[in-house]
């Protein structure tokens, strides 16, 4: 079954993403959360994920560093990484591109677009857009 | 005979005294002017028409950490680089204009140079003047304050985004859950009080969502204008087909036309040349002008006209809306200024859009202006610089589409 990992140091944002992605659980998708980059990497090394929602500014290991490690690892490089961040400047977007981020979404984001992206990656159709 | 000699002597003495007095007065005036120039806090530099330095004051020597003897007689291009030399050249070529530029000073400080041509009526120099006078002010502190302001705005904007994400996100989820799981249990024939409550909740949630969107736009605009003002925007200059700018902007605003059922008129010249600039920023300008046109137009149409005018391409966005009074017209490009009474009229947007448009267009060397009258609609114009090296032809497109299929 597909798995999504939500990585953000803000519990409110983790909670929000879990609720937004709830419709995918009906399709057997498993949601997991991590509060920083180190815990996220432990989880990704332990089990296989299809998508990671990754914040940038986090203690211990930031989102760029996590992405770089994942994308440089043959076992993990195919995981689709959605960077979800308040940093919307061109320089940040370029940095994300350089470390291999697949999709860059700036906070505050459009829920329909976010769900649409996940639907496309997992090839699942939820009822959100109906 | 003797008396005549005495008379002549007296006349001579008087003239000699007058000349001496004049010389002393001239020396005093010169000493006074030199003292003024030498005690100026701003640096002063004078060049001849070839850009060779003829005079400097102590403040200028200090600013560049160079002795007067290292400066006098040297060409300013060799000492201060091409950008400074260009400033001097422009002020000599157009001696009635004032030109400004930033210049790096010694000890990592920054100066602002203000150059004007020197023209003296008694010299036969046509309009080219006899040299250039440049005042340089140390603006390091001002730049630092500006940088701190931009950094502060940037940090605040980022910090606001996360809670705003939660507010917008959870509101949408609440609305969704109410619609899917709760409201369906109260059919239309529910008792009057319940029906009214459901209607109110729906309306109020929509208000929170739209106000959240407005707040997001405001945060984005504040960040944008602070970056523009601080010169921190990364411009991606390229050759652009004007039609591409217009089409992208029309695509982004088509839903607005649909909502208000306004006619959209497209009047784009054929044979439009390529223009040079940052494509995304030009699209941002057209989207802003089209959105404004729709916002202030209840009936009629919005026309987008693109014409080649001399060495420029002029884009016009013309609406049949409420128009702008003469008093308001002067202020529409200022920050947080919108037409109408800000105390009684609800603001329709962030109040920064036109100010951002002005900064973008002026950065590209273009002009932006408005022609309007109350009740007569508004026409906003801006110019784009043609890239003379590229040629381009396209068929003229003039069509009228009603009901938002813009």
Coordinates of C-alpha atoms in Angstrom, one line a residue:
Chain A
X1 CA 0.0 0.0 0.0
X2 CA 1.3 3.5 -0.8
X3 CA 2.8 5.5 2.1
X4 CA 3.1 9.3 2.6
X5 CA 5.5 10.8 5.2
X6 CA 4.7 14.3 6.4
X7 CA 7.7 16.1 7.8
X8 CA 7.2 19.5 9.6
X9 CA 8.3 20.8 13.0
X10 CA 5.0 22.6 13.4
X11 CA 2.4 20.2 14.9
X12 CA -0.5 22.3 13.6
X13 CA 0.8 22.0 10.0
X14 CA 1.3 18.2 10.5
X15 CA -2.2 18.0 11.8
X16 CA -3.5 20.1 8.8
X17 CA -1.8 17.9 6.2
X18 CA -3.0 14.7 7.9
X19 CA -6.6 16.0 7.6
X20 CA -6.1 17.2 4.1
X21 CA -4.8 13.8 3.0
X22 CA -7.4 11.9 4.9
X23 CA -9.4 11.1 1.7
X24 CA -6.4 9.0 0.6
X25 CA -6.6 6.8 3.6
X26 CA -9.9 5.5 2.2
X27 CA -7.8 4.2 -0.7
X28 CA -5.5 2.4 1.6
X29 CA -2.8 5.1 1.7
X30 CA -0.9 5.1 5.0
X31 CA 0.0 8.5 6.5
X32 CA 3.0 9.0 8.9
X33 CA 4.5 12.1 10.4
X34 CA 7.9 13.2 11.5
X35 CA 8.8 16.3 13.5
X36 CA 12.3 16.9 12.2
X37 CA 14.7 15.8 9.4
X38 CA 16.6 13.3 11.6
X39 CA 13.4 11.4 12.5
X40 CA 12.3 11.6 8.9
X41 CA 15.5 10.0 7.6
X42 CA 15.2 7.2 10.2
X43 CA 11.7 6.5 8.9
X44 CA 12.7 6.6 5.3
X45 CA 15.6 4.2 5.9
X46 CA 13.3 1.9 7.8
X47 CA 10.4 1.6 5.4
X48 CA 9.5 2.5 1.8
X49 CA 7.5 5.8 1.1
X50 CA 6.0 7.0 -2.1
X51 CA 5.7 10.7 -1.2
X52 CA 7.4 12.9 1.4
X53 CA 6.0 16.3 2.3
X54 CA 9.0 18.2 3.5
X55 CA 9.3 21.5 5.3
X56 CA 12.5 23.5 4.8
X57 CA 13.2 25.3 8.1
X58 CA 13.5 22.5 10.7
X59 CA 15.8 21.9 13.7
X60 CA 18.7 19.4 13.5
X61 CA 18.4 18.7 9.7
X62 CA 16.7 21.1 7.3
X63 CA 14.5 20.1 4.4
X64 CA 17.2 20.8 1.7
X65 CA 19.7 18.5 3.6
X66 CA 17.1 15.7 4.0
X67 CA 16.2 15.9 0.3
X68 CA 19.8 15.8 -0.8
X69 CA 20.4 12.7 1.2
X70 CA 17.3 10.9 -0.1
X71 CA 18.0 11.8 -3.7
X72 CA 21.6 10.7 -3.5
X73 CA 20.6 7.3 -2.2
X74 CA 19.9 4.6 -4.8
X75 CA 17.3 2.9 -2.6
X76 CA 15.4 6.1 -1.8
X77 CA 15.9 8.4 -4.8
X78 CA 12.6 7.6 -6.5
X79 CA 10.5 8.9 -3.6
X80 CA 8.5 11.9 -4.8
X81 CA 9.4 14.9 -2.7
X82 CA 7.0 17.8 -2.2
X83 CA 8.7 20.7 -0.5
X84 CA 6.1 22.7 1.4
X85 CA 7.6 25.9 2.7
X86 CA 7.0 29.6 3.6
X87 CA 10.2 30.4 1.7
X88 CA 9.0 31.5 -1.7
X89 CA 12.0 33.4 -3.1
X90 CA 13.6 32.4 -6.4
X91 CA 16.9 31.6 -4.6
X92 CA 15.0 29.1 -2.4
X93 CA 13.3 27.5 -5.4
X94 CA 16.6 27.2 -7.2
X95 CA 18.2 25.6 -4.2
X96 CA 15.3 23.1 -4.0
X97 CA 15.7 22.3 -7.7
X98 CA 19.4 21.7 -7.2
X99 CA 18.9 19.1 -4.4
X100 CA 16.3 17.3 -6.5
X101 CA 12.9 18.4 -5.1
X102 CA 10.1 17.1 -7.4
X103 CA 7.5 19.7 -6.5
X104 CA 7.8 23.1 -4.7
X105 CA 4.7 24.4 -3.0
X106 CA 4.7 27.8 -1.1
X107 CA 2.6 28.3 2.0
X108 CA -0.2 29.2 2.2
X109 CA -1.1 26.6 -0.5
X110 CA -4.2 25.7 -2.5
X111 CA -5.6 22.5 -1.1
X112 CA -7.1 21.4 -4.5
X113 CA -3.7 21.7 -6.1
X114 CA -2.0 19.8 -3.4
X115 CA -4.5 17.0 -3.5
X116 CA -4.3 17.0 -7.3
X117 CA -0.5 16.5 -7.2
X118 CA -0.8 13.5 -4.8
X119 CA -3.6 12.0 -6.9
X120 CA -1.4 12.2 -10.0
X121 CA 1.7 10.7 -8.3
X122 CA -0.3 7.8 -6.6
X123 CA -2.7 7.4 -9.5
X124 CA -5.7 7.6 -7.1
X125 CA -8.8 9.7 -7.5
X126 CA -10.4 11.1 -4.3
X127 CA -13.7 12.8 -3.8
X128 CA -12.2 16.3 -2.9
X129 CA -12.5 17.8 -6.4
X130 CA -16.1 16.6 -6.9
Chain B
X1 CA 51.0 121.4 -16.2
X2 CA 51.7 120.4 -12.7
X3 CA 48.1 120.5 -11.8
X4 CA 47.2 118.2 -14.7
X5 CA 49.9 115.8 -13.6
X6 CA 48.5 115.9 -10.1
X7 CA 45.0 115.3 -11.4
X8 CA 46.2 112.3 -13.5
X9 CA 48.0 111.0 -10.5
X10 CA 44.8 111.2 -8.4
X11 CA 42.8 109.5 -11.1
X12 CA 45.4 106.8 -11.4
X13 CA 45.5 106.3 -7.6
X14 CA 41.7 106.1 -7.4
X15 CA 41.6 103.4 -10.1
X16 CA 44.5 101.6 -8.5
X17 CA 42.7 101.6 -5.2
X18 CA 39.4 100.5 -6.9
X19 CA 41.3 97.6 -8.6
X20 CA 43.0 96.7 -5.4
X21 CA 39.6 96.7 -3.6
X22 CA 38.1 94.6 -6.4
X23 CA 41.0 92.1 -6.2
X24 CA 40.6 91.9 -2.4
X25 CA 36.9 91.4 -2.8
X26 CA 37.5 88.8 -5.4
X27 CA 40.0 87.0 -3.2
X28 CA 37.6 87.1 -0.3
X29 CA 34.8 85.7 -2.5
X30 CA 37.1 83.0 -3.8
X31 CA 38.3 82.2 -0.3
X32 CA 34.7 82.1 0.9
X33 CA 33.6 79.8 -2.0
X34 CA 36.7 77.6 -1.4
X35 CA 35.9 77.4 2.3
X36 CA 32.3 76.4 1.5
X37 CA 33.4 73.7 -1.0
X38 CA 36.2 72.5 1.3
X39 CA 33.8 72.2 4.3
X40 CA 31.0 70.4 2.5
X41 CA 30.0 67.1 4.0
X42 CA 29.4 65.7 0.5
X43 CA 32.2 65.0 -1.9
X44 CA 32.5 67.3 -4.9
X45 CA 34.2 66.4 -8.1
X46 CA 34.4 68.5 -11.3
X47 CA 35.5 67.2 -14.7
X48 CA 36.1 68.7 -18.1
X49 CA 34.3 67.5 -21.2
X50 CA 36.7 64.6 -21.6
X51 CA 35.9 63.3 -18.1
X52 CA 39.3 64.5 -16.8
X53 CA 39.1 65.6 -13.1
X54 CA 39.8 69.3 -12.6
X55 CA 38.7 69.9 -9.1
X56 CA 37.8 67.9 -5.9
X57 CA 37.1 68.8 -2.3
X58 CA 38.6 67.2 0.8
X59 CA 35.4 65.2 1.5
X60 CA 35.7 63.5 -1.9
X61 CA 39.4 62.7 -1.3
X62 CA 38.4 61.2 2.1
X63 CA 35.6 59.1 0.5
X64 CA 37.9 57.4 -2.0
X65 CA 40.9 57.4 0.4
X66 CA 42.9 59.2 -2.4
X67 CA 45.0 62.4 -2.2
X68 CA 44.0 65.4 -4.3
X69 CA 47.2 64.9 -6.3
X70 CA 46.1 61.3 -7.1
X71 CA 42.8 62.6 -8.5
X72 CA 43.4 65.9 -10.4
X73 CA 44.3 65.4 -14.0
X74 CA 43.2 61.8 -14.1
X75 CA 40.3 60.4 -16.2
X76 CA 37.4 59.4 -14.0
X77 CA 36.9 56.2 -16.2
X78 CA 40.3 55.0 -15.2
X79 CA 39.8 55.8 -11.5
X80 CA 36.1 55.0 -10.9
X81 CA 35.1 52.6 -13.7
X82 CA 32.8 52.6 -16.7
X83 CA 29.5 53.1 -14.9
X84 CA 30.7 56.3 -13.3
X85 CA 32.3 57.5 -16.5
X86 CA 28.9 56.9 -18.3
X87 CA 27.2 59.0 -15.7
X88 CA 29.6 61.8 -16.3
X89 CA 29.3 61.5 -20.1
X90 CA 25.5 61.6 -19.9
X91 CA 25.5 64.7 -17.8
X92 CA 27.9 66.4 -20.3
X93 CA 25.8 65.3 -23.3
X94 CA 22.6 66.5 -21.7
X95 CA 23.7 69.3 -19.5
X96 CA 20.3 70.3 -18.4
X97 CA 19.4 66.8 -17.0
X98 CA 20.3 65.4 -13.6
X99 CA 21.7 61.9 -13.5
X100 CA 22.2 59.7 -10.4
X101 CA 24.1 56.5 -9.7
X102 CA 25.4 54.4 -6.8
X103 CA 29.2 54.2 -6.5
X104 CA 31.4 52.1 -4.3
X105 CA 33.5 54.1 -1.9
X106 CA 36.6 53.2 0.1
X107 CA 36.3 51.1 3.3
X108 CA 33.2 49.2 1.8
X109 CA 31.0 52.2 1.9
X110 CA 28.4 53.2 -0.7
X111 CA 27.9 56.6 -2.2
X112 CA 25.2 58.2 -4.3
X113 CA 26.5 60.3 -7.1
X114 CA 24.4 63.2 -8.5
X115 CA 25.8 64.5 -11.8
X116 CA 24.9 67.6 -13.7
X117 CA 26.5 69.3 -16.7
X118 CA 28.1 72.7 -16.3
X119 CA 27.0 75.2 -18.9
X120 CA 28.2 78.7 -19.0
X121 CA 26.5 81.2 -21.4
X122 CA 29.7 83.1 -22.2
X123 CA 31.4 80.0 -23.6
X124 CA 30.7 78.9 -27.1
X125 CA 30.0 75.3 -26.3
X126 CA 26.5 74.7 -27.9
X127 CA 24.4 72.6 -25.6
X128 CA 27.1 70.2 -24.6
X129 CA 28.3 72.3 -21.6
X130 CA 31.9 72.6 -20.4
X131 CA 32.1 69.7 -18.0
X132 CA 30.3 67.9 -15.3
X133 CA 29.9 68.6 -11.6
X134 CA 29.3 65.5 -9.4
X135 CA 28.2 65.5 -5.8
X136 CA 28.7 62.3 -3.9
X137 CA 26.9 61.5 -0.6
X138 CA 27.8 58.6 1.6
X139 CA 24.5 56.6 1.9
X140 CA 25.9 53.5 3.6
X141 CA 23.7 54.1 6.7
X142 CA 20.6 54.6 4.6
X143 CA 21.4 51.4 2.7
X144 CA 21.9 49.5 5.9
X145 CA 18.5 50.7 7.3
X146 CA 16.9 49.8 4.0
X147 CA 18.4 46.3 4.1
X148 CA 17.3 45.9 7.7
X149 CA 13.8 47.0 6.7
X150 CA 13.7 44.5 3.8
X151 CA 15.0 41.7 5.9
X152 CA 12.5 42.5 8.6
X153 CA 9.6 42.5 6.1
X154 CA 10.8 39.3 4.6
X155 CA 11.0 37.6 8.0
X156 CA 7.6 38.9 9.1
X157 CA 6.1 37.8 5.8
X158 CA 7.5 34.3 6.2
X159 CA 6.4 34.1 9.8
X160 CA 2.9 35.1 8.8
X161 CA 2.6 32.5 6.1
X162 CA 2.6 29.4 8.4
X163 CA -0.3 30.5 10.7
X164 CA -2.1 31.8 7.6
X165 CA -1.7 28.3 6.0
X166 CA -3.4 26.8 9.1
X167 CA -6.2 29.3 9.1
X168 CA -7.0 28.9 5.4
X169 CA -6.5 25.1 5.4
X170 CA -8.6 24.3 8.4
X171 CA -11.3 26.7 7.3
X172 CA -11.5 24.8 4.0
X173 CA -11.6 21.5 5.8
X174 CA -14.3 22.7 8.1
X175 CA -16.4 23.9 5.1
X176 CA -15.8 20.6 3.3
X177 CA -16.8 18.5 6.4
X178 CA -19.9 20.6 7.0
X179 CA -21.0 20.3 3.4
X180 CA -20.3 16.6 3.1
X181 CA -21.3 15.3 6.5
X182 CA -23.4 17.8 8.5
X183 CA -25.4 20.1 6.2
X184 CA -26.8 17.2 4.2
X185 CA -28.7 16.2 7.4
X186 CA -30.6 19.4 7.2
X187 CA -32.6 19.4 4.0
X188 CA -33.9 22.6 2.5
X189 CA -37.3 22.2 4.2
X190 CA -35.6 22.2 7.7
X191 CA -37.1 24.5 10.2
X192 CA -36.6 28.2 9.5
X193 CA -34.0 28.8 12.3
X194 CA -31.8 25.8 11.2
X195 CA -32.0 26.8 7.6
X196 CA -31.0 30.4 8.4
X197 CA -28.1 29.1 10.6
X198 CA -26.8 26.8 7.8
X199 CA -26.9 29.8 5.3
X200 CA -25.1 32.1 7.8
X201 CA -22.3 29.5 8.5
X202 CA -21.8 28.9 4.8
X203 CA -21.5 32.7 4.1
X204 CA -19.2 33.3 7.1
X205 CA -16.9 30.5 6.1
X206 CA -16.7 31.9 2.6
X207 CA -15.8 35.3 4.1
X208 CA -13.0 33.8 6.1
X209 CA -11.7 32.0 3.0
X210 CA -11.8 35.1 0.8
X211 CA -10.3 37.3 3.5
X212 CA -7.5 34.7 4.0
X213 CA -6.8 34.9 0.3
X214 CA -6.7 38.8 0.5
X215 CA -4.3 38.6 3.4
X216 CA -2.1 36.2 1.4
X217 CA -2.1 38.6 -1.5
X218 CA -1.2 41.5 0.8
X219 CA 1.7 39.6 2.3
X220 CA 3.0 38.7 -1.1
X221 CA 2.6 42.3 -2.3
X222 CA 4.3 43.8 0.7
X223 CA 7.2 41.4 0.3
X224 CA 7.3 42.2 -3.4
X225 CA 7.4 45.9 -3.1
X226 CA 10.0 45.8 -0.3
X227 CA 12.2 43.7 -2.6
X228 CA 11.6 46.1 -5.5
X229 CA 12.4 49.1 -3.5
X230 CA 15.6 47.5 -2.1
X231 CA 16.7 46.5 -5.5
X232 CA 16.7 42.9 -4.4
X233 CA 14.6 41.5 -7.3
X234 CA 16.4 39.0 -9.5
X235 CA 15.4 40.1 -13.0
X236 CA 15.4 37.5 -15.8
X237 CA 15.9 39.6 -18.9
X238 CA 15.0 38.0 -22.2
X239 CA 13.5 38.7 -25.7
X240 CA 9.7 38.3 -25.5
X241 CA 6.8 38.3 -27.9
X242 CA 4.4 40.9 -26.5
X243 CA 1.5 38.6 -27.5
X244 CA 2.9 35.9 -25.1
X245 CA 2.7 38.3 -22.2
X246 CA -0.9 39.3 -23.1
X247 CA -2.1 35.7 -23.7
X248 CA -0.7 34.5 -20.4
X249 CA -2.3 37.4 -18.5
X250 CA -5.6 36.8 -20.2
X251 CA -5.5 33.1 -19.3
X252 CA -4.9 34.0 -15.7
X253 CA -7.8 36.5 -15.5
X254 CA -10.4 34.7 -17.6
X255 CA -12.4 33.5 -14.6
X256 CA -12.8 37.1 -13.4
X257 CA -14.4 38.0 -16.8
X258 CA -16.7 35.0 -16.5
X259 CA -17.8 36.0 -13.0
X260 CA -18.8 39.5 -14.0
X261 CA -20.0 38.6 -17.5
X262 CA -17.9 41.4 -19.0
X263 CA -17.0 41.6 -22.7
X264 CA -13.3 41.3 -23.4
X265 CA -11.9 43.0 -26.5
X266 CA -8.6 42.0 -27.9
X267 CA -6.9 44.5 -30.2
X268 CA -3.4 43.4 -30.9
X269 CA -1.3 45.0 -33.7
X270 CA 0.3 42.9 -36.4
X271 CA 4.1 42.9 -37.0
X272 CA 4.8 43.5 -33.3
X273 CA 8.5 43.4 -32.6
X274 CA 10.2 41.6 -29.8
X275 CA 10.5 43.5 -26.5
X276 CA 13.1 43.0 -23.9
X277 CA 12.5 42.4 -20.2
X278 CA 11.4 40.0 -17.4
X279 CA 8.5 38.1 -18.9
X280 CA 7.0 37.0 -15.6
X281 CA 7.1 40.5 -14.3
X282 CA 5.4 41.9 -17.4
X283 CA 2.7 39.3 -17.1
X284 CA 2.3 40.4 -13.4
X285 CA 1.7 44.0 -14.6
X286 CA -0.9 43.0 -17.2
X287 CA -2.7 40.7 -14.8
X288 CA -2.8 43.5 -12.3
X289 CA -4.2 46.0 -14.8
X290 CA -6.8 43.5 -16.1
X291 CA -7.9 42.6 -12.6
X292 CA -8.3 46.2 -11.7
X293 CA -10.3 46.9 -14.8
X294 CA -12.7 44.0 -14.0
X295 CA -12.8 45.0 -10.3
X296 CA -14.0 48.6 -11.1
X297 CA -16.3 47.8 -14.1
X298 CA -19.8 46.6 -13.6
X299 CA -21.1 46.6 -17.2
X300 CA -19.6 47.0 -20.6
X301 CA -16.2 45.8 -21.6
X302 CA -12.4 45.7 -21.0
X303 CA -10.2 46.3 -24.0
X304 CA -6.5 45.2 -24.3
X305 CA -4.8 47.1 -27.0
X306 CA -1.2 46.5 -28.1
X307 CA 0.4 48.9 -30.6
X308 CA 3.9 49.7 -31.9
X309 CA 4.5 53.4 -31.1
X310 CA 7.9 54.6 -32.4
X311 CA 10.6 52.7 -30.6
X312 CA 8.3 51.2 -28.1
X313 CA 5.3 48.9 -27.8
X314 CA 2.4 50.5 -25.9
X315 CA 0.0 48.3 -24.1
X316 CA -3.4 49.8 -23.1
X317 CA -6.0 48.3 -20.8
X318 CA -9.2 50.3 -21.3
X319 CA -12.4 49.8 -19.3
X320 CA -15.9 51.2 -19.2
X321 CA -16.0 51.3 -15.4
X322 CA -16.5 53.9 -12.7
X323 CA -13.4 55.9 -13.7
X324 CA -11.1 57.9 -11.5
X325 CA -11.5 61.6 -10.4
X326 CA -8.7 64.1 -11.3
X327 CA -7.8 64.4 -7.6
X328 CA -7.4 60.6 -7.2
X329 CA -5.6 60.2 -10.5
X330 CA -2.4 61.8 -9.2
X331 CA -2.2 59.2 -6.4
X332 CA -3.2 55.9 -7.9
X333 CA 0.4 54.7 -8.4
X334 CA 1.3 55.5 -4.8
X335 CA 1.5 52.8 -2.1
X336 CA -1.7 52.0 -0.2
X337 CA -3.6 54.6 -2.2
X338 CA -6.8 53.7 -4.0
X339 CA -9.4 55.8 -5.7
X340 CA -12.2 56.8 -3.4
X341 CA -12.5 57.5 0.3
X342 CA -10.4 55.1 2.3
X343 CA -12.5 55.7 5.4
X344 CA -15.9 54.9 3.9
X345 CA -15.1 52.7 0.9
X346 CA -14.0 49.1 1.6
X347 CA -10.6 48.6 0.0
X348 CA -10.8 46.3 -3.1
X349 CA -7.3 44.7 -3.0
X350 CA -4.0 45.4 -1.3
X351 CA -3.5 49.0 -2.5
X352 CA 0.0 48.0 -3.7
X353 CA -0.7 46.6 -7.1
X354 CA -0.3 49.7 -9.2
X355 CA 2.8 50.8 -7.2
X356 CA 4.4 47.4 -8.0
X357 CA 3.4 47.8 -11.7
X358 CA 5.1 51.3 -11.7
X359 CA 8.3 49.9 -10.2
X360 CA 8.4 47.1 -12.7
X361 CA 7.8 49.2 -15.8
X362 CA 10.2 52.0 -14.7
X363 CA 12.9 49.4 -14.0
X364 CA 12.7 48.4 -17.7
X365 CA 12.9 52.1 -18.7
X366 CA 9.3 52.3 -19.7
X367 CA 6.4 54.6 -18.6
X368 CA 3.1 53.9 -17.1
X369 CA 0.2 56.3 -16.8
X370 CA -3.6 56.6 -16.6
X371 CA -6.2 58.6 -18.5
X372 CA -9.6 58.7 -16.8
X373 CA -12.6 60.7 -15.6
X374 CA -15.3 59.9 -13.1
X375 CA -18.0 57.8 -14.9
X376 CA -15.9 57.8 -18.1
X377 CA -14.0 54.6 -17.5
X378 CA -10.2 54.3 -17.2
X379 CA -7.4 53.7 -19.6
X380 CA -4.1 52.5 -18.2
X381 CA -1.0 52.6 -20.6
X382 CA 2.5 51.3 -20.3
X383 CA 5.4 51.1 -22.7
X384 CA 7.9 48.3 -23.4
X385 CA 11.3 48.8 -25.0
X386 CA 11.8 47.2 -28.4
X387 CA 14.7 44.9 -28.9
X388 CA 16.0 46.4 -32.1
X389 CA 18.1 43.3 -32.9
X390 CA 15.1 40.9 -33.3
X391 CA 12.5 41.0 -36.0
X392 CA 9.0 39.4 -35.6
X393 CA 5.8 39.4 -37.5
X394 CA 2.4 38.2 -36.4
X395 CA -1.1 38.4 -37.8
X396 CA -3.3 41.1 -36.4
X397 CA -5.9 39.8 -34.0
X398 CA -9.0 41.8 -33.3
X399 CA -11.8 39.9 -31.9
X400 CA -14.6 40.4 -29.4
X401 CA -15.5 37.7 -27.0
X402 CA -18.4 38.0 -24.6
X403 CA -19.0 36.3 -21.3
X404 CA -15.5 35.6 -20.3
X405 CA -14.1 33.3 -22.9
X406 CA -11.1 35.7 -22.9

